[in-house]
């Protein structure tokens, strides 16, 4: 039986030939490919400024640092996200305050952010989940009304647009990830974007030893090393060229799955809202018989992926913040209990989809 894996990066001789150039040029740290990656990312997103970061989590971390939020103030964040959103808040000396999400698109609305605001709240972190956009206009209105900063976790939102503007360009800063299982990948890596020159200059100092440019030993500020390598960036440049193809292929896989599963009444597929395009991250759905489906698929060598475990229930969070966020977040918990992702990558064929759906439909 052929094993169908969850993740299978779409890498080949395109990446290899650019990596070869970096080796031949004898330039391994940030160089021509890093610059090209940033230029092309700016062209894609229409952001004013972009900087590379070692990964999405560290991008969120220095994004938060650049906002100069009061230490110990609260950042509103959906309970349904990857843990990196929350650990970046923690390590930036801030406190996560959770909000629940919607059961159709798995994202937090402006209303749920609003109901969580306290006098100690300083920022909102909307999460663009599974390849669709959060509802940014009302979130921005809320932030303006309450004087809150906005940092967009766009780790899963490369190629995702809200109305006709790219995700990550709405907040004060936006952060993307190129981890191995994201829409496009450099193995590890990320990009942080902003339209604010003051934040951009602060971020440059934070990420490169407190100096505006490499090659000088005068350090006006304290900063750390959040640089990447040009080998990574070379992979990123090759991957960005494939973005349209990846989007198209994933969209067609999504359609194939839906055609075969949607007359199955025990499956409720994720539904992005009309203001968002959709670059399906995986085939994400909820089902009351999730465990049965998962077992049947794994018996057939088909890997599935659970949804996130809610942030407010994380052992690390519970140990540190016993007094805040005692409230439950029922939708986030339901998604964890009933959510399942089917494989969605360029190594999946139409006959794979048919096979996977046959296994599921036989459970009826
Ligand atoms: C992947 C991801 C991150 C973290 O990115 P890394 O590059 O893995 O550090 C943060 N938030 C969300 C929603 C993610 O999916």
JSON list of C-alpha atoms in Angstrom, two decimals, residues 7-126:
[
{"chain": "A", "resi": 7, "resn": "UNK", "atom": "CA", "xyz": [3.69, 16.95, 4.36]},
{"chain": "A", "resi": 8, "resn": "UNK", "atom": "CA", "xyz": [5.77, 16.75, 1.19]},
{"chain": "A", "resi": 9, "resn": "UNK", "atom": "CA", "xyz": [7.61, 19.96, 0.32]},
{"chain": "A", "resi": 10, "resn": "UNK", "atom": "CA", "xyz": [7.53, 20.78, -3.37]},
{"chain": "A", "resi": 11, "resn": "UNK", "atom": "CA", "xyz": [11.30, 21.09, -3.82]},
{"chain": "A", "resi": 12, "resn": "UNK", "atom": "CA", "xyz": [13.38, 20.00, -6.78]},
{"chain": "A", "resi": 13, "resn": "UNK", "atom": "CA", "xyz": [16.15, 21.11, -9.15]},
{"chain": "A", "resi": 14, "resn": "UNK", "atom": "CA", "xyz": [14.85, 24.73, -9.10]},
{"chain": "A", "resi": 15, "resn": "UNK", "atom": "CA", "xyz": [15.93, 25.14, -5.47]},
{"chain": "A", "resi": 16, "resn": "UNK", "atom": "CA", "xyz": [19.08, 23.11, -6.07]},
{"chain": "A", "resi": 17, "resn": "UNK", "atom": "CA", "xyz": [20.36, 25.31, -8.86]},
{"chain": "A", "resi": 18, "resn": "UNK", "atom": "CA", "xyz": [19.96, 28.51, -6.84]},
{"chain": "A", "resi": 19, "resn": "UNK", "atom": "CA", "xyz": [21.65, 26.94, -3.82]},
{"chain": "A", "resi": 20, "resn": "UNK", "atom": "CA", "xyz": [24.48, 25.95, -6.12]},
{"chain": "A", "resi": 21, "resn": "UNK", "atom": "CA", "xyz": [24.88, 29.60, -7.10]},
{"chain": "A", "resi": 22, "resn": "UNK", "atom": "CA", "xyz": [25.27, 30.67, -3.47]},
{"chain": "A", "resi": 23, "resn": "UNK", "atom": "CA", "xyz": [27.97, 28.03, -3.01]},
{"chain": "A", "resi": 24, "resn": "UNK", "atom": "CA", "xyz": [29.75, 29.06, -6.20]},
{"chain": "A", "resi": 25, "resn": "UNK", "atom": "CA", "xyz": [29.54, 32.73, -5.21]},
{"chain": "A", "resi": 26, "resn": "UNK", "atom": "CA", "xyz": [31.11, 31.86, -1.83]},
{"chain": "A", "resi": 27, "resn": "UNK", "atom": "CA", "xyz": [28.56, 34.02, 0.00]},
{"chain": "A", "resi": 28, "resn": "UNK", "atom": "CA", "xyz": [26.56, 32.21, 2.67]},
{"chain": "A", "resi": 29, "resn": "UNK", "atom": "CA", "xyz": [25.02, 34.80, 4.96]},
{"chain": "A", "resi": 30, "resn": "UNK", "atom": "CA", "xyz": [22.36, 37.33, 3.84]},
{"chain": "A", "resi": 31, "resn": "UNK", "atom": "CA", "xyz": [23.27, 38.42, 0.31]},
{"chain": "A", "resi": 32, "resn": "UNK", "atom": "CA", "xyz": [21.81, 38.65, -3.17]},
{"chain": "A", "resi": 33, "resn": "UNK", "atom": "CA", "xyz": [19.11, 36.00, -2.70]},
{"chain": "A", "resi": 34, "resn": "UNK", "atom": "CA", "xyz": [17.97, 37.49, 0.58]},
{"chain": "A", "resi": 35, "resn": "UNK", "atom": "CA", "xyz": [17.57, 40.84, -1.19]},
{"chain": "A", "resi": 36, "resn": "UNK", "atom": "CA", "xyz": [15.75, 39.20, -4.10]},
{"chain": "A", "resi": 37, "resn": "UNK", "atom": "CA", "xyz": [13.45, 37.35, -1.72]},
{"chain": "A", "resi": 38, "resn": "UNK", "atom": "CA", "xyz": [12.55, 40.59, 0.07]},
{"chain": "A", "resi": 39, "resn": "UNK", "atom": "CA", "xyz": [12.04, 42.50, -3.18]},
{"chain": "A", "resi": 40, "resn": "UNK", "atom": "CA", "xyz": [9.76, 39.80, -4.53]},
{"chain": "A", "resi": 41, "resn": "UNK", "atom": "CA", "xyz": [7.86, 39.53, -1.27]},
{"chain": "A", "resi": 42, "resn": "UNK", "atom": "CA", "xyz": [7.29, 43.28, -1.34]},
{"chain": "A", "resi": 43, "resn": "UNK", "atom": "CA", "xyz": [6.03, 42.94, -4.91]},
{"chain": "A", "resi": 44, "resn": "UNK", "atom": "CA", "xyz": [3.64, 40.17, -3.80]},
{"chain": "A", "resi": 45, "resn": "UNK", "atom": "CA", "xyz": [2.29, 41.88, -0.69]},
{"chain": "A", "resi": 46, "resn": "UNK", "atom": "CA", "xyz": [2.71, 45.55, -1.62]},
{"chain": "A", "resi": 47, "resn": "UNK", "atom": "CA", "xyz": [4.18, 46.20, 1.83]},
{"chain": "A", "resi": 48, "resn": "UNK", "atom": "CA", "xyz": [6.62, 49.10, 2.14]},
{"chain": "A", "resi": 49, "resn": "UNK", "atom": "CA", "xyz": [9.31, 47.23, 4.10]},
{"chain": "A", "resi": 50, "resn": "UNK", "atom": "CA", "xyz": [10.26, 43.60, 4.62]},
{"chain": "A", "resi": 51, "resn": "UNK", "atom": "CA", "xyz": [12.93, 41.89, 6.71]},
{"chain": "A", "resi": 52, "resn": "UNK", "atom": "CA", "xyz": [13.90, 38.22, 6.91]},
{"chain": "A", "resi": 53, "resn": "UNK", "atom": "CA", "xyz": [13.64, 36.34, 10.20]},
{"chain": "A", "resi": 54, "resn": "UNK", "atom": "CA", "xyz": [14.83, 32.86, 11.21]},
{"chain": "A", "resi": 55, "resn": "UNK", "atom": "CA", "xyz": [11.25, 31.61, 11.63]},
{"chain": "A", "resi": 56, "resn": "UNK", "atom": "CA", "xyz": [7.70, 32.82, 12.21]},
{"chain": "A", "resi": 57, "resn": "UNK", "atom": "CA", "xyz": [7.84, 32.53, 16.00]},
{"chain": "A", "resi": 58, "resn": "UNK", "atom": "CA", "xyz": [10.90, 34.78, 16.23]},
{"chain": "A", "resi": 59, "resn": "UNK", "atom": "CA", "xyz": [9.31, 37.13, 13.71]},
{"chain": "A", "resi": 60, "resn": "UNK", "atom": "CA", "xyz": [6.30, 37.53, 16.02]},
{"chain": "A", "resi": 61, "resn": "UNK", "atom": "CA", "xyz": [8.66, 37.95, 18.97]},
{"chain": "A", "resi": 62, "resn": "UNK", "atom": "CA", "xyz": [10.68, 40.81, 17.46]},
{"chain": "A", "resi": 63, "resn": "UNK", "atom": "CA", "xyz": [7.52, 42.24, 15.90]},
{"chain": "A", "resi": 64, "resn": "UNK", "atom": "CA", "xyz": [6.10, 42.56, 19.42]},
{"chain": "A", "resi": 65, "resn": "UNK", "atom": "CA", "xyz": [9.39, 44.00, 20.73]},
{"chain": "A", "resi": 66, "resn": "UNK", "atom": "CA", "xyz": [9.37, 46.65, 18.01]},
{"chain": "A", "resi": 67, "resn": "UNK", "atom": "CA", "xyz": [5.94, 47.88, 19.15]},
{"chain": "A", "resi": 68, "resn": "UNK", "atom": "CA", "xyz": [7.36, 48.95, 22.55]},
{"chain": "A", "resi": 69, "resn": "UNK", "atom": "CA", "xyz": [4.26, 47.73, 24.40]},
{"chain": "A", "resi": 70, "resn": "UNK", "atom": "CA", "xyz": [4.18, 48.24, 28.18]},
{"chain": "A", "resi": 71, "resn": "UNK", "atom": "CA", "xyz": [5.76, 45.24, 29.94]},
{"chain": "A", "resi": 72, "resn": "UNK", "atom": "CA", "xyz": [3.12, 42.99, 31.45]},
{"chain": "A", "resi": 73, "resn": "UNK", "atom": "CA", "xyz": [0.33, 44.34, 29.24]},
{"chain": "A", "resi": 74, "resn": "UNK", "atom": "CA", "xyz": [-2.05, 41.98, 27.47]},
{"chain": "A", "resi": 75, "resn": "UNK", "atom": "CA", "xyz": [-2.11, 40.88, 23.86]},
{"chain": "A", "resi": 76, "resn": "UNK", "atom": "CA", "xyz": [-5.43, 39.49, 22.65]},
{"chain": "A", "resi": 77, "resn": "UNK", "atom": "CA", "xyz": [-4.94, 36.27, 20.72]},
{"chain": "A", "resi": 78, "resn": "UNK", "atom": "CA", "xyz": [-7.32, 33.54, 19.52]},
{"chain": "A", "resi": 79, "resn": "UNK", "atom": "CA", "xyz": [-7.20, 30.36, 21.57]},
{"chain": "A", "resi": 80, "resn": "UNK", "atom": "CA", "xyz": [-7.19, 28.45, 18.30]},
{"chain": "A", "resi": 81, "resn": "UNK", "atom": "CA", "xyz": [-3.68, 28.90, 16.90]},
{"chain": "A", "resi": 82, "resn": "UNK", "atom": "CA", "xyz": [-0.21, 27.40, 16.92]},
{"chain": "A", "resi": 83, "resn": "UNK", "atom": "CA", "xyz": [1.67, 27.71, 20.21]},
{"chain": "A", "resi": 84, "resn": "UNK", "atom": "CA", "xyz": [4.33, 29.99, 18.64]},
{"chain": "A", "resi": 85, "resn": "UNK", "atom": "CA", "xyz": [1.80, 32.85, 18.61]},
{"chain": "A", "resi": 86, "resn": "UNK", "atom": "CA", "xyz": [1.55, 32.61, 22.38]},
{"chain": "A", "resi": 87, "resn": "UNK", "atom": "CA", "xyz": [5.18, 31.85, 23.24]},
{"chain": "A", "resi": 88, "resn": "UNK", "atom": "CA", "xyz": [6.25, 34.97, 21.31]},
{"chain": "A", "resi": 89, "resn": "UNK", "atom": "CA", "xyz": [3.90, 37.03, 23.50]},
{"chain": "A", "resi": 90, "resn": "UNK", "atom": "CA", "xyz": [5.28, 35.39, 26.62]},
{"chain": "A", "resi": 91, "resn": "UNK", "atom": "CA", "xyz": [8.95, 35.90, 25.76]},
{"chain": "A", "resi": 92, "resn": "UNK", "atom": "CA", "xyz": [8.29, 39.53, 24.79]},
{"chain": "A", "resi": 93, "resn": "UNK", "atom": "CA", "xyz": [7.31, 40.13, 28.45]},
{"chain": "A", "resi": 94, "resn": "UNK", "atom": "CA", "xyz": [3.60, 40.36, 27.65]},
{"chain": "A", "resi": 95, "resn": "UNK", "atom": "CA", "xyz": [0.55, 38.39, 28.72]},
{"chain": "A", "resi": 96, "resn": "UNK", "atom": "CA", "xyz": [-1.66, 36.44, 26.30]},
{"chain": "A", "resi": 97, "resn": "UNK", "atom": "CA", "xyz": [-5.37, 37.00, 26.71]},
{"chain": "A", "resi": 98, "resn": "UNK", "atom": "CA", "xyz": [-7.45, 34.52, 24.79]},
{"chain": "A", "resi": 99, "resn": "UNK", "atom": "CA", "xyz": [-10.58, 34.86, 22.70]},
{"chain": "A", "resi": 100, "resn": "UNK", "atom": "CA", "xyz": [-12.77, 32.25, 21.08]},
{"chain": "A", "resi": 101, "resn": "UNK", "atom": "CA", "xyz": [-13.16, 31.64, 17.36]},
{"chain": "A", "resi": 102, "resn": "UNK", "atom": "CA", "xyz": [-15.92, 31.06, 14.84]},
{"chain": "A", "resi": 103, "resn": "UNK", "atom": "CA", "xyz": [-16.87, 27.49, 13.93]},
{"chain": "A", "resi": 104, "resn": "UNK", "atom": "CA", "xyz": [-17.13, 28.16, 10.20]},
{"chain": "A", "resi": 105, "resn": "UNK", "atom": "CA", "xyz": [-13.75, 29.78, 9.43]},
{"chain": "A", "resi": 106, "resn": "UNK", "atom": "CA", "xyz": [-11.95, 29.04, 12.75]},
{"chain": "A", "resi": 107, "resn": "UNK", "atom": "CA", "xyz": [-11.01, 32.71, 13.26]},
{"chain": "A", "resi": 108, "resn": "UNK", "atom": "CA", "xyz": [-11.75, 35.34, 15.91]},
{"chain": "A", "resi": 109, "resn": "UNK", "atom": "CA", "xyz": [-14.09, 38.22, 15.05]},
{"chain": "A", "resi": 110, "resn": "UNK", "atom": "CA", "xyz": [-13.74, 41.84, 16.10]},
{"chain": "A", "resi": 111, "resn": "UNK", "atom": "CA", "xyz": [-16.64, 41.27, 18.51]},
{"chain": "A", "resi": 112, "resn": "UNK", "atom": "CA", "xyz": [-14.84, 38.49, 20.34]},
{"chain": "A", "resi": 113, "resn": "UNK", "atom": "CA", "xyz": [-11.68, 40.61, 20.55]},
{"chain": "A", "resi": 114, "resn": "UNK", "atom": "CA", "xyz": [-13.79, 43.51, 21.84]},
{"chain": "A", "resi": 115, "resn": "UNK", "atom": "CA", "xyz": [-15.33, 41.48, 24.64]},
{"chain": "A", "resi": 116, "resn": "UNK", "atom": "CA", "xyz": [-11.86, 40.51, 25.93]},
{"chain": "A", "resi": 117, "resn": "UNK", "atom": "CA", "xyz": [-10.40, 44.02, 26.16]},
{"chain": "A", "resi": 118, "resn": "UNK", "atom": "CA", "xyz": [-9.32, 45.16, 29.62]},
{"chain": "A", "resi": 119, "resn": "UNK", "atom": "CA", "xyz": [-7.61, 48.37, 30.76]},
{"chain": "A", "resi": 120, "resn": "UNK", "atom": "CA", "xyz": [-4.33, 46.40, 30.55]},
{"chain": "A", "resi": 121, "resn": "UNK", "atom": "CA", "xyz": [-4.73, 45.41, 26.88]},
{"chain": "A", "resi": 122, "resn": "UNK", "atom": "CA", "xyz": [-2.15, 46.89, 24.50]},
{"chain": "A", "resi": 123, "resn": "UNK", "atom": "CA", "xyz": [-2.39, 44.89, 21.28]},
{"chain": "A", "resi": 124, "resn": "UNK", "atom": "CA", "xyz": [-4.39, 42.47, 19.15]},
{"chain": "A", "resi": 125, "resn": "UNK", "atom": "CA", "xyz": [-2.88, 39.50, 17.30]},
{"chain": "A", "resi": 126, "resn": "UNK", "atom": "CA", "xyz": [-5.33, 38.27, 14.65]}
]
